[in-house]
Amino acid sequence: MGADFLYPEFEVVRNPNRCVNCRICERQCSNGVHGWDAKTKTMTQDDAKCVDCQRCVAMCPTRALKIVKSDCVFRENANWSNDAIREIHKQASTGGALLSSMGNPTTAPIYWDRLLINASQVTNPPVDPLREPMETRVFLGKKPNRIERGPDGKIVPKLEPQLELSVPIMFAAMSYGSISLNAHAALARAATELGILYNTGEGGLREDFYQYGPNTVVQVASGRFGVHEDYLRAGVAIEIKMGQGAKPGIGGHLPGEKIVGDVAKTRMIPEGADAVSPAPHHDIYSIEDLRQLVLSLKEATEYRKPIIVKVAAVHNIAAIASGIARSGADVIAIDGWRGGTGAAPTRIRDNVGIPVELALAAVDQRLRDEGIRNDVSLIVGGSVRSASDLVKAIALGADACYIGTATLIALGCRMCRTCRSGKCNWGIATQRPELVERLDPEIGRKRLVNLVSAWKLELAEMMGGMGINSVEALRGNRLMLRGVGLTEKELEVLGVSCAGE
Amino acid sequence: MTIIDASNLDHREINDKIREAGEEMTIRGCLGQRFIATGASDKKIAIEGVPGNALGSYLNGATIDVRGNAQDAVGDTMNDGTIIVRGDVRDVAGYAARRGRIYVRGNAGYRVGVHMKAYEDKSPLIVVGGRAGSFLGEYQAGGSIVVLGLGIGDKPLVGDFPCAGMHGGKMWLRCAPDRVRFPNQVLARRIEESERAELRALIADYCRVFDLDLDETTSGAFTVVVPNASNPYRQLRVDN
């Protein structure tokens, strides 16, 4: 009441003509929005608890429910938005730093949307992907700069370890703990079926998931949770997490109350202890130190696994990437400022880092200029929302893309953006058994396979239109892109011409 | 027992020879090669000379005995095993160690025991015979760290900012509590006489290895440090 009162953001609208008082909505809502008044035999509701996850809407058998954004807002103006005013009130009543879930929602430019893809006309015929072979397979890892031949004239194969992807898409790192076991199972099974890779995040790996090893990237972060020899050997690649696009310069901190049972066991830490994974690796202060971690991981796995170094896209990303390429790493993963997260300080999520499109273009160019582009592969993420974003990323120089938020949406996520509460009604960002069981890993697997198969088809169609029949030939092919509504400087950084040029 | 002459070998060649060797071996002429015995299990490795950084990283049960000094990152992310260093170690020894023991007879560098954890029934232990540098036990989440200050004279036992970020485990320092400045998030107090038995049990093996008198080593002033709450670094956040 009074100054602390904030009107609910969402309103639950129940159509009394359709509602049959079945109380399914009440059972489905972990936030306690819906209730039952036994006296009057009517449904009740508390709009203030609603997060707009739409679980009740999706489960209502008579379509009696909808959730609408409240029109009771503060008197906004161009400077003081409703959200800006609400945030001040929240901080004035609690003294807390703001914490948000999922990626940066601001209206800042999305460069994917300012880039247009080419198609062949007359002089260079398109390829029909339905009739002609299209190669979407890619290999990540160091490529030799020249071919060596033996005395018999035959090529001497001296290839560093490679990762094979049937399509240039990988499931981004999301730890067991931040998402549920069933979500992990769906990702692992889908990656296996698709011939791509998923990523454990920094939450360790259960032994019953070792069976998905050929399609698993295991992650090593500053807290080293669950990192031991069998874990390092379980996957096909090891990713060193230096940073995350949603919160560059900020580490992970899973509170003790979420470190229970199986999550604690998998992270190999005591139950109830905070899982602190700070932003700095306390043994890495230089590229030479990074090289030491890269090489110790290679030693531990007998040089059989490529090492990925994941960094957030920040101001000096090109110089940083150049250093990583010289550290002995095989792959650099760049996570942009729109990347998702279970929880990040709002101010950092929305203001720290740079768009991945600009970071990617700058890194690819820098590595080419220095003649070391073939020493590493590039993965980008944060956020790649569609097959056209994927095509644009490849044309800007990416070898593959990480998709995270898109996979969660495929699993059922409605983007209510309250992952941090641990009460995900879709069984994704939760550890509550009764919620986790709502996500059937088999249905999840199928929906993920559908998503990636659809993108693969779209990728082939767009490549065909350009007259290109392999992803290899699209990579770094910036002539296939034109910019619209961009300044000369932006076009220069992106390395693309203006539409019409 | 196998003798490995390391003088003309790089770290990959040394590790190949360790894997090929039987259970017991001595590495001679070690000259700063890194990553020695990474991930090793079921081996007893004596090292003469100076092993380089990341000695015994991801160690998985092996025993390493260094007859001299070691460098940075000894026992990084150690899963189990024993590392004995008869001289000094440098920075970040025992980073994120989950089980196993690191015994140092001499002094240690910065950030020793950073992120040290505990897992299931086992708990890691680091014992430093001399002095330890700044940020000792940073982010310590489990296990035990003991610093004995043997023969250090008037020099300080630990550097600045010990226990910064500590949220689990226990630290034992052989000095009075007022000799060291601790952060607010830990409780540092004088040892209780009832705890001497626990301390004796903790370092009896260390004293045996280095031929030290257990009674004398565990006597005198000791400071015991533990976090003052289970989640001392929780920050005030508001949902947005």
XYZ file of C-alpha atoms in Angstrom:
741
model
C 0.000 0.000 0.000
C 1.028 3.587 -0.279
C 4.286 4.481 -1.983
C 5.434 0.835 -2.085
C 2.371 -0.316 -4.004
C 2.872 -1.329 -7.613
C -0.143 -2.289 -9.688
C 0.174 -5.849 -11.081
C 1.871 -5.983 -14.472
C -0.536 -8.563 -15.845
C -4.231 -9.259 -15.485
C -5.806 -12.678 -15.680
C -8.990 -12.503 -17.720
C -11.363 -15.409 -17.096
C -14.374 -15.845 -19.357
C -17.178 -16.959 -16.983
C -19.187 -18.338 -19.877
C -16.438 -20.786 -20.719
C -14.955 -21.577 -17.274
C -16.217 -24.925 -15.959
C -14.501 -24.657 -12.559
C -12.281 -27.653 -13.330
C -9.469 -26.041 -11.271
C -6.773 -27.190 -13.694
C -5.354 -23.630 -13.738
C -5.050 -23.732 -9.958
C -3.068 -26.981 -10.047
C -0.899 -25.825 -12.925
C 0.196 -22.497 -11.408
C 3.282 -22.712 -9.177
C 2.961 -18.988 -8.488
C -0.372 -19.404 -6.733
C -2.321 -17.040 -8.991
C -5.464 -19.157 -9.201
C -7.534 -20.223 -6.202
C -10.868 -21.798 -5.322
C -13.465 -20.317 -3.039
C -15.297 -23.322 -1.601
C -18.105 -21.190 -0.186
C -19.126 -19.505 -3.398
C -17.794 -22.342 -5.565
C -15.975 -19.932 -7.830
C -12.422 -19.492 -9.046
C -10.405 -16.687 -7.473
C -7.217 -15.059 -8.682
C -4.343 -12.901 -7.513
C -3.063 -10.981 -10.515
C -0.081 -9.656 -8.564
C 1.499 -13.142 -8.579
C 1.086 -13.656 -12.341
C 4.299 -13.686 -14.412
C 2.586 -14.186 -17.790
C 4.063 -17.659 -18.357
C 0.750 -18.645 -19.989
C 0.802 -22.144 -18.533
C -2.823 -21.816 -17.403
C -3.804 -20.426 -20.796
C -2.229 -23.391 -22.551
C -3.728 -25.972 -20.195
C -7.273 -24.580 -19.876
C -9.536 -27.146 -21.570
C -12.235 -24.584 -22.484
C -9.965 -21.700 -23.534
C -11.537 -19.601 -20.786
C -8.326 -17.806 -19.815
C -6.129 -15.109 -21.264
C -3.408 -12.954 -19.732
C -3.208 -9.316 -20.751
C -0.653 -6.651 -19.997
C -2.161 -4.226 -17.555
C -3.073 -0.814 -18.929
C -2.808 0.683 -15.465
C 0.600 2.281 -15.920
C 2.366 5.357 -14.634
C 2.177 8.555 -16.614
C 5.017 7.717 -18.953
C 6.979 10.071 -21.102
C 9.797 9.602 -23.585
C 12.389 9.808 -20.829
C 10.628 8.179 -17.889
C 9.117 4.916 -19.097
C 6.779 2.870 -16.938
C 9.611 0.360 -16.349
C 12.075 3.080 -15.341
C 9.610 4.414 -12.760
C 8.770 0.922 -11.445
C 12.462 0.076 -11.065
C 13.069 3.183 -8.949
C 10.112 2.236 -6.718
C 11.392 -1.322 -6.315
C 14.816 -0.111 -5.260
C 13.456 2.596 -2.982
C 11.296 0.050 -1.143
C 13.930 -2.698 -0.808
C 17.451 -1.300 -1.210
C 18.228 -4.213 -3.533
C 20.148 -4.336 -6.791
C 17.837 -5.253 -9.672
C 17.987 -8.839 -10.896
C 16.522 -9.980 -14.230
C 16.259 -13.165 -16.241
C 16.812 -13.846 -19.952
C 18.547 -11.537 -22.403
C 18.703 -7.783 -22.837
C 15.215 -6.580 -23.858
C 16.066 -2.975 -24.744
C 15.295 -1.218 -28.027
C 18.973 -0.782 -28.935
C 19.804 -1.736 -32.544
C 19.622 -5.374 -33.589
C 22.096 -5.504 -36.444
C 20.775 -8.810 -37.804
C 17.651 -6.875 -38.758
C 19.708 -4.208 -40.582
C 21.475 -6.748 -42.773
C 19.991 -8.123 -45.998
C 20.927 -11.322 -47.801
C 21.798 -11.524 -51.484
C 20.282 -13.775 -54.170
C 21.542 -14.652 -57.621
C 19.864 -13.228 -60.708
C 20.765 -13.937 -64.358
C 24.556 -14.095 -64.242
C 25.107 -16.582 -61.457
C 22.230 -19.029 -61.207
C 20.693 -20.015 -57.877
C 20.931 -23.625 -56.703
C 17.686 -25.485 -56.062
C 18.226 -27.138 -52.682
C 15.407 -29.591 -53.319
C 17.149 -31.065 -56.347
C 20.824 -30.429 -55.769
C 23.109 -31.452 -52.921
C 23.674 -28.776 -50.274
C 26.491 -29.228 -47.780
C 25.514 -27.903 -44.361
C 28.153 -29.902 -42.512
C 31.009 -28.002 -40.857
C 34.132 -28.943 -38.920
C 35.393 -26.837 -36.025
C 39.027 -26.796 -34.976
C 42.459 -25.688 -36.154
C 42.977 -25.994 -39.903
C 46.417 -26.506 -41.383
C 47.838 -23.489 -43.202
C 49.511 -25.647 -45.831
C 49.428 -29.190 -47.043
C 52.366 -31.450 -46.304
C 53.259 -34.238 -48.702
C 55.401 -37.291 -48.068
C 58.111 -38.584 -50.438
C 55.442 -40.569 -52.288
C 53.571 -37.358 -53.032
C 50.675 -38.304 -50.797
C 49.228 -35.873 -48.248
C 50.540 -36.405 -44.739
C 47.442 -36.112 -42.517
C 48.343 -33.943 -39.567
C 45.002 -32.582 -38.488
C 44.362 -31.289 -34.986
C 41.172 -32.692 -33.377
C 37.986 -31.497 -35.108
C 34.318 -31.266 -34.148
C 31.817 -32.327 -36.777
C 28.409 -30.639 -36.959
C 25.732 -31.717 -39.458
C 24.485 -28.144 -39.432
C 26.366 -25.105 -38.026
C 24.271 -24.941 -34.861
C 25.194 -25.872 -31.289
C 23.072 -25.770 -28.139
C 24.530 -23.106 -25.844
C 25.834 -23.773 -22.340
C 23.074 -24.086 -19.745
C 23.971 -25.865 -16.530
C 22.081 -28.610 -14.749
C 20.894 -26.531 -11.819
C 19.958 -23.522 -13.905
C 17.748 -25.791 -16.025
C 16.156 -29.097 -15.142
C 17.396 -32.615 -15.724
C 14.600 -33.232 -18.229
C 15.592 -30.118 -20.171
C 19.184 -31.384 -20.249
C 18.036 -34.815 -21.371
C 15.996 -33.278 -24.203
C 18.996 -31.198 -25.348
C 21.385 -34.164 -25.165
C 19.074 -36.510 -27.062
C 18.237 -33.921 -29.719
C 21.924 -33.088 -30.248
C 22.661 -36.788 -30.662
C 19.866 -37.298 -33.167
C 20.790 -34.136 -35.099
C 24.540 -34.768 -35.200
C 25.314 -31.509 -33.392
C 26.537 -30.664 -29.870
C 25.022 -29.539 -26.592
C 26.929 -27.952 -23.707
C 26.883 -28.918 -20.012
C 27.439 -25.413 -18.683
C 29.320 -25.244 -15.408
C 27.113 -27.590 -13.417
C 29.007 -30.847 -13.904
C 27.671 -33.916 -15.664
C 25.778 -36.921 -14.320
C 27.306 -40.254 -15.216
C 24.093 -41.402 -16.889
C 24.644 -38.574 -19.386
C 28.100 -39.851 -20.407
C 26.286 -41.897 -23.091
C 25.711 -38.628 -24.990
C 29.467 -37.871 -24.840
C 30.034 -37.799 -28.632
C 27.573 -34.882 -28.747
C 28.625 -33.132 -25.535
C 30.789 -30.115 -24.806
C 31.868 -30.028 -21.151
C 32.493 -26.663 -19.565
C 35.200 -25.538 -17.140
C 34.572 -22.273 -15.295
C 36.333 -20.480 -12.468
C 34.602 -22.489 -9.720
C 35.597 -25.784 -11.439
C 32.310 -27.411 -10.412
C 32.207 -31.108 -11.209
C 35.508 -30.919 -13.106
C 37.500 -34.125 -12.861
C 39.249 -36.461 -15.235
C 36.245 -38.579 -16.257
C 34.203 -35.415 -16.860
C 36.916 -33.901 -19.056
C 37.104 -37.117 -21.055
C 33.320 -37.545 -21.261
C 32.685 -34.969 -23.993
C 34.146 -34.291 -27.441
C 35.363 -30.822 -26.513
C 36.106 -28.740 -23.422
C 34.926 -25.154 -23.134
C 36.692 -22.729 -20.807
C 34.119 -20.165 -19.748
C 35.754 -16.775 -19.331
C 32.595 -14.745 -19.727
C 28.934 -14.643 -20.651
C 27.253 -12.109 -22.923
C 24.381 -11.395 -20.550
C 26.739 -10.457 -17.734
C 30.285 -9.686 -18.831
C 32.579 -9.216 -15.874
C 30.116 -10.940 -13.556
C 30.375 -14.503 -12.324
C 27.834 -17.084 -11.336
C 26.383 -17.398 -7.872
C 23.871 -20.191 -7.376
C 22.505 -19.720 -3.859
C 22.877 -22.538 -1.353
C 19.156 -23.298 -1.233
C 19.334 -24.402 -4.878
C 22.373 -26.647 -4.216
C 20.383 -29.654 -3.078
C 20.488 -33.397 -3.668
C 21.447 -34.313 -7.170
C 22.531 -30.786 -8.160
C 25.081 -30.717 -5.309
C 26.288 -34.216 -6.183
C 26.728 -33.360 -9.869
C 28.618 -30.162 -9.026
C 30.675 -32.145 -6.502
C 30.116 -29.687 -3.662
C 28.450 -29.923 -0.251
C 24.667 -29.519 -0.111
C 23.528 -26.047 0.866
C 26.879 -24.381 0.126
C 26.697 -21.432 -2.236
C 28.120 -22.292 -5.655
C 30.329 -19.271 -6.251
C 31.899 -19.069 -9.683
C 33.374 -15.575 -9.809
C 34.115 -13.725 -13.032
C 37.892 -13.928 -12.704
C 39.729 -17.215 -12.993
C 42.223 -16.575 -10.210
C 44.968 -18.297 -12.115
C 44.434 -16.315 -15.334
C 45.795 -12.808 -15.603
C 47.237 -12.968 -19.102
C 47.116 -14.809 -22.408
C 50.104 -16.838 -21.171
C 48.061 -17.917 -18.134
C 45.125 -18.820 -20.383
C 47.537 -20.894 -22.455
C 48.488 -22.739 -19.283
C 44.865 -23.740 -18.618
C 44.318 -24.654 -22.277
C 47.400 -26.865 -22.249
C 46.666 -28.462 -18.877
C 43.227 -29.463 -20.211
C 44.856 -30.817 -23.368
C 47.345 -32.761 -21.264
C 44.521 -34.197 -19.180
C 42.800 -35.423 -22.356
C 45.951 -36.382 -24.286
C 45.453 -33.731 -26.979
C 42.388 -35.513 -28.329
C 39.813 -32.785 -27.644
C 39.550 -29.288 -29.060
C 39.486 -26.536 -26.441
C 36.867 -23.801 -26.812
C 37.375 -20.473 -25.012
C 34.116 -18.618 -24.463
C 34.190 -14.869 -23.906
C 31.612 -12.110 -23.755
C 31.580 -9.553 -26.571
C 33.215 -6.481 -25.038
C 34.913 -3.372 -26.355
C 38.345 -4.777 -27.188
C 37.026 -8.113 -28.393
C 39.193 -8.201 -31.529
C 42.421 -7.894 -29.553
C 41.147 -10.385 -26.960
C 40.263 -12.898 -29.667
C 43.690 -12.473 -31.232
C 45.217 -13.360 -27.877
C 42.956 -16.385 -27.457
C 43.869 -17.602 -30.941
C 47.508 -17.509 -29.859
C 46.846 -19.279 -26.556
C 46.544 -22.673 -28.192
C 42.737 -22.736 -28.092
C 41.035 -24.423 -31.058
C 37.749 -22.536 -31.037
C 36.653 -19.096 -29.794
C 33.033 -18.670 -28.719
C 31.795 -15.073 -28.583
C 28.641 -14.380 -26.603
C 26.849 -11.120 -27.445
C 25.147 -8.651 -25.134
C 21.670 -9.992 -25.967
C 22.557 -13.475 -24.757
C 20.257 -15.180 -22.282
C 20.785 -15.995 -18.616
C 18.962 -17.499 -15.665
C 19.712 -14.390 -13.645
C 21.821 -11.284 -14.161
C 21.959 -7.847 -12.588
C 19.614 -5.780 -14.779
C 21.981 -2.863 -15.183
C 24.840 -5.083 -16.315
C 22.687 -7.142 -18.653
C 21.340 -4.050 -20.387
C 24.446 -1.853 -20.452
C 27.613 -3.939 -20.489
C 29.073 -5.507 -23.621
C 28.524 -4.984 -27.322
C 26.267 -6.493 -30.012
C 27.592 -9.810 -31.256
C 27.218 -8.812 -34.915
C 29.807 -6.031 -34.539
C 32.036 -8.195 -32.345
C 31.983 -11.056 -34.843
C 32.799 -8.836 -37.823
C 35.651 -7.167 -35.926
C 37.117 -10.477 -34.731
C 36.910 -12.210 -38.100
C 38.613 -9.243 -39.789
C 41.322 -8.971 -37.144
C 42.178 -12.662 -37.321
C 42.328 -12.472 -41.126
C 44.526 -9.371 -40.996
C 46.907 -11.166 -38.665
C 46.920 -14.332 -40.763
C 45.659 -16.520 -37.911
C 42.026 -17.027 -38.912
C 42.676 -20.700 -39.730
C 44.192 -21.304 -36.302
C 40.756 -21.091 -34.691
C 37.086 -21.578 -35.479
C 34.505 -19.017 -34.359
C 31.192 -19.756 -32.681
C 28.840 -16.857 -31.926
C 25.703 -16.611 -29.875
C 23.517 -14.092 -28.074
C 21.117 -13.923 -29.674
C 20.567 -15.933 -32.825
C 16.812 -16.111 -33.263
C 16.278 -17.625 -36.678
C 17.860 -19.275 -39.699
C 18.333 -15.849 -41.287
C 20.312 -14.639 -38.247
C 22.365 -17.822 -38.684
C 23.013 -17.136 -42.390
C 24.041 -13.549 -41.618
C 26.366 -14.716 -38.817
C 28.081 -17.193 -41.133
C 28.454 -14.562 -43.856
C 30.022 -12.236 -41.264
C 32.587 -14.938 -40.484
C 31.146 -17.412 -37.971
C 31.850 -21.134 -38.316
C 28.781 -21.991 -36.221
C 26.232 -20.427 -33.869
C 25.223 -21.203 -30.318
C 21.482 -21.099 -29.704
C 20.191 -21.015 -26.122
C 17.017 -18.996 -25.734
C 15.610 -20.456 -28.970
C 16.068 -23.986 -27.584
C 14.225 -23.084 -24.389
C 11.342 -21.667 -26.401
C 11.288 -24.913 -28.400
C 11.014 -26.772 -25.077
C 7.908 -24.776 -24.163
C 9.280 -21.540 -22.659
C 6.931 -18.555 -23.091
C 9.643 -16.013 -22.256
C 8.015 -14.838 -19.035
C 11.573 -14.089 -17.910
C 11.343 -15.169 -14.275
C 13.800 -18.108 -14.442
C 15.480 -16.881 -11.249
C 12.400 -17.750 -9.184
C 12.956 -21.485 -9.760
C 9.196 -21.898 -10.208
C 9.144 -22.451 -13.974
C 5.703 -23.822 -14.795
C 7.052 -25.383 -17.993
C 9.528 -27.603 -16.121
C 12.571 -25.966 -17.690
C 14.199 -23.521 -15.247
C 13.265 -25.370 -12.075
C 14.390 -28.250 -9.850
C 10.987 -28.904 -8.262
C 10.156 -32.525 -9.110
C 6.450 -31.847 -9.682
C 7.321 -29.112 -12.186
C 10.260 -30.921 -13.825
C 8.044 -33.895 -14.689
C 5.856 -31.616 -16.819
C 8.648 -31.525 -19.370
C 8.745 -34.853 -21.193
C 12.323 -35.247 -22.502
C 11.050 -37.194 -25.515
C 8.615 -34.466 -26.541
C 11.362 -31.915 -25.873
C 13.779 -33.890 -28.047
C 11.262 -34.010 -30.877
C 10.536 -30.264 -30.728
C 14.261 -29.429 -30.728
C 14.853 -31.756 -33.665
C 11.944 -30.082 -35.474
C 13.374 -26.621 -34.820
C 16.877 -27.384 -36.037
C 15.596 -29.387 -39.032
C 13.431 -26.423 -40.047
C 16.393 -24.046 -39.743
C 18.536 -26.422 -41.749
C 15.994 -26.365 -44.563
C 15.791 -22.569 -44.442
C 19.580 -22.330 -44.388
C 19.766 -24.503 -47.510
C 17.098 -22.415 -49.257
C 18.875 -19.141 -48.530
C 22.251 -20.556 -49.555
C 20.688 -21.931 -52.746
C 19.267 -18.513 -53.526
C 22.757 -17.062 -53.347
C 24.070 -19.791 -55.638
C 26.125 -21.252 -52.805
C 26.035 -24.983 -52.119
C 28.112 -25.283 -48.948
C 28.379 -23.463 -45.639
C 32.157 -23.406 -46.147
C 31.640 -21.158 -49.172
C 29.314 -18.826 -47.280
C 31.603 -18.315 -44.297
C 33.032 -14.803 -44.213
C 31.447 -14.096 -47.602
C 30.386 -10.549 -46.751
C 29.620 -9.761 -50.362
C 26.419 -11.701 -49.700
C 25.308 -9.035 -47.201
C 24.166 -5.427 -47.570
C 23.269 -2.998 -44.797
C 20.167 -0.843 -44.477
C 19.755 2.118 -42.131
C 23.349 1.962 -40.935
C 25.968 4.687 -40.653
C 29.133 4.564 -42.685
C 31.083 3.627 -39.562
C 28.737 0.762 -38.725
C 29.027 -0.513 -42.291
C 32.807 -0.237 -42.015
C 32.942 -2.273 -38.798
C 30.561 -4.857 -40.246
C 32.619 -4.904 -43.428
C 29.532 -4.762 -45.642
C 28.354 -2.336 -48.307
C 25.167 -0.322 -48.140
C 22.134 -1.733 -49.922
C 22.226 -0.426 -53.500
C 26.016 -0.206 -53.576
C 61.417 -48.540 -10.252
C 61.705 -46.469 -13.423
C 64.110 -43.549 -13.738
C 62.996 -40.805 -16.127
C 65.700 -38.381 -17.182
C 63.755 -35.189 -17.870
C 66.681 -33.024 -18.859
C 65.960 -33.141 -22.594
C 62.239 -33.844 -22.553
C 59.262 -31.514 -22.929
C 56.091 -31.911 -20.878
C 54.321 -34.128 -23.404
C 57.248 -36.522 -23.534
C 57.533 -36.630 -19.743
C 53.824 -37.403 -19.364
C 54.037 -40.114 -22.029
C 56.895 -41.700 -20.078
C 54.917 -41.453 -16.827
C 51.988 -43.244 -18.469
C 54.305 -45.935 -19.860
C 56.170 -46.469 -16.574
C 55.121 -48.871 -13.841
C 53.724 -47.818 -10.536
C 56.869 -46.212 -9.068
C 59.259 -43.829 -10.749
C 61.747 -41.021 -10.195
C 61.973 -38.066 -12.542
C 65.484 -36.637 -12.557
C 66.770 -33.342 -13.884
C 63.395 -31.643 -13.937
C 63.824 -28.092 -15.272
C 60.518 -26.264 -15.098
C 58.484 -28.540 -17.399
C 54.792 -27.869 -16.824
C 51.775 -30.156 -16.371
C 53.762 -33.071 -14.965
C 51.523 -35.970 -13.894
C 48.328 -34.224 -15.024
C 45.364 -36.434 -14.170
C 47.594 -39.246 -12.893
C 46.229 -42.053 -10.738
C 47.857 -45.172 -9.253
C 51.402 -43.802 -9.557
C 54.138 -42.889 -7.093
C 56.286 -40.206 -8.632
C 59.400 -38.716 -7.054
C 60.740 -35.573 -8.702
C 64.282 -34.241 -8.454
C 64.793 -30.695 -9.698
C 62.108 -28.077 -10.165
C 58.786 -29.072 -11.781
C 57.020 -26.198 -13.592
C 53.509 -24.805 -13.282
C 50.411 -26.972 -12.906
C 52.213 -29.938 -11.370
C 49.629 -32.661 -10.716
C 46.658 -30.747 -12.109
C 43.410 -32.792 -12.093
C 45.424 -35.333 -10.074
C 43.344 -38.448 -9.631
C 44.895 -40.380 -6.777
C 48.631 -40.439 -7.526
C 51.363 -39.542 -5.020
C 53.974 -36.952 -6.015
C 57.046 -36.201 -3.916
C 59.068 -33.175 -5.012
C 62.606 -33.094 -3.610
C 62.880 -29.346 -4.090
C 60.692 -26.384 -4.975
C 57.599 -26.384 -7.171
C 56.067 -23.451 -9.022
C 52.508 -22.110 -9.623
C 49.223 -24.028 -9.668
C 50.367 -27.186 -7.881
C 47.402 -29.594 -7.717
C 45.034 -27.415 -9.767
C 41.511 -28.928 -9.587
C 42.934 -31.989 -7.845
C 40.395 -34.777 -7.467
C 42.416 -36.975 -5.098
C 45.980 -37.975 -4.229
C 48.975 -36.582 -2.356
C 51.498 -33.935 -3.369
C 54.526 -33.500 -1.126
C 56.841 -30.559 -1.778
C 59.994 -30.482 0.315
C 60.772 -26.899 -0.653
C 58.441 -23.986 -1.524
C 55.387 -23.700 -3.766
C 54.178 -20.555 -5.485
C 50.735 -19.167 -6.334
C 47.298 -20.862 -6.436
C 48.404 -24.231 -5.071
C 45.368 -26.449 -4.587
C 42.978 -24.380 -6.765
C 39.504 -25.946 -6.404
C 40.954 -29.124 -4.865
C 38.090 -31.409 -3.979
C 39.946 -34.193 -2.146
C 43.547 -35.175 -1.461
C 46.470 -33.576 0.363
C 49.143 -31.016 -0.458
C 52.055 -30.923 2.004
C 54.540 -28.079 1.645
C 57.559 -28.005 3.911
C 58.610 -24.471 2.995
C 56.663 -21.345 2.064
C 53.727 -20.834 -0.288
C 52.770 -18.012 -2.667
C 49.530 -16.116 -3.221
C 45.988 -17.508 -3.343
C 46.799 -20.922 -1.904
C 43.648 -23.040 -1.559
C 41.520 -20.724 -3.690
C 38.079 -22.302 -4.323
C 38.999 -25.381 -2.290
C 35.930 -27.599 -1.863
C 34.806 -30.773 -0.145
C 32.916 -33.655 -1.675
C 31.022 -36.530 -0.112
C 33.029 -38.252 2.640
C 36.408 -36.803 1.730
C 37.834 -33.388 2.375
C 41.025 -31.841 0.995
C 43.924 -30.657 3.155
C 46.722 -28.204 2.484
C 49.515 -27.840 5.043
C 52.184 -25.173 4.635
C 55.215 -25.486 6.919
C 56.446 -21.912 6.548
C 54.534 -18.795 5.496
C 51.722 -18.248 2.983
C 51.189 -15.226 0.728
C 48.180 -12.947 0.350
C 44.615 -14.151 -0.333
C 45.155 -17.461 1.435
C 41.969 -19.554 1.237
C 40.186 -17.167 -1.127
C 36.630 -18.387 -1.850
C 37.372 -21.429 0.311
C 34.220 -23.564 0.232
C 35.411 -26.657 2.094
C 38.411 -28.622 3.349
C 41.195 -27.525 5.671
C 44.178 -25.236 5.319
C 46.946 -25.253 7.950
C 49.864 -22.803 8.059
C 52.535 -23.620 10.636
C 55.131 -20.837 10.355
C 58.010 -23.141 11.308
C 61.238 -21.201 11.620
C 59.908 -17.943 10.165
C 61.099 -15.772 13.045
C 59.262 -12.444 13.254
C 57.948 -12.487 9.722
C 54.148 -12.499 9.317
C 52.603 -15.955 8.980
C 50.240 -14.989 6.149
C 50.065 -12.067 3.737
C 47.166 -9.660 3.308
C 43.467 -10.491 2.901
C 43.354 -14.117 4.020
C 39.928 -15.820 3.762
C 38.488 -13.237 1.342
C 35.283 -14.788 0.025
C 35.567 -17.825 2.322
C 32.190 -19.554 2.666
C 33.050 -23.036 3.895
C 35.808 -25.211 5.332
C 38.254 -24.411 8.101
C 41.626 -22.714 8.418
C 44.240 -23.235 11.143
C 46.994 -20.648 11.582
C 49.804 -21.113 14.081
C 49.640 -17.613 15.560
C 47.380 -15.528 17.805
C 44.191 -14.127 16.173
C 45.260 -10.519 16.660
C 48.324 -11.024 14.433
C 46.202 -11.216 11.283
C 43.480 -8.975 9.863
C 40.441 -10.941 8.697
C 37.337 -9.896 6.703
C 33.975 -9.462 8.439
C 32.528 -12.583 6.881
C 34.673 -14.987 8.902
C 34.974 -15.866 12.546
C 38.630 -16.023 13.679
C 39.225 -17.180 17.231
C 41.832 -18.753 19.466
C 41.930 -22.564 19.326
C 39.938 -24.342 22.007
C 41.901 -26.974 23.893
C 39.284 -29.530 22.891
C 40.221 -28.871 19.251
C 43.879 -29.862 19.671
C 42.989 -33.507 19.071
C 41.330 -32.578 15.769
C 44.414 -30.598 14.771
C 46.706 -33.473 15.742
C 44.700 -35.895 13.632
C 44.759 -33.447 10.733
C 48.540 -32.981 10.576
C 49.909 -36.204 12.104
C 50.668 -37.554 8.632
C 52.332 -34.258 7.631
C 54.593 -34.420 10.700
C 55.427 -38.036 9.918
C 56.342 -37.222 6.310
C 58.638 -34.349 7.306
C 59.883 -35.944 10.515
C 58.503 -33.197 12.768
C 57.534 -33.548 16.406
C 53.726 -33.661 16.483
C 53.430 -32.441 20.096
C 55.657 -29.463 19.489
C 54.085 -28.613 16.119
C 50.549 -28.614 17.499
C 51.372 -26.683 20.660
C 51.236 -22.947 21.250
C 48.919 -20.314 19.846
C 46.638 -21.300 16.992
C 43.907 -19.327 15.271
C 40.906 -21.200 13.886
C 38.938 -19.526 11.098
C 35.496 -20.514 9.816
C 32.858 -18.557 7.873
C 30.436 -16.792 10.194
C 27.350 -17.885 8.260
C 26.526 -20.518 5.694
C 25.883 -17.966 2.950
C 27.916 -14.903 3.993
C 28.157 -13.331 0.544
C 24.486 -13.136 -0.265
C 23.680 -9.747 -1.735
C 20.441 -7.889 -1.537
C 18.628 -8.300 -4.838
C 15.165 -7.335 -5.955
C 13.254 -9.118 -8.716
C 12.882 -7.072 -11.841
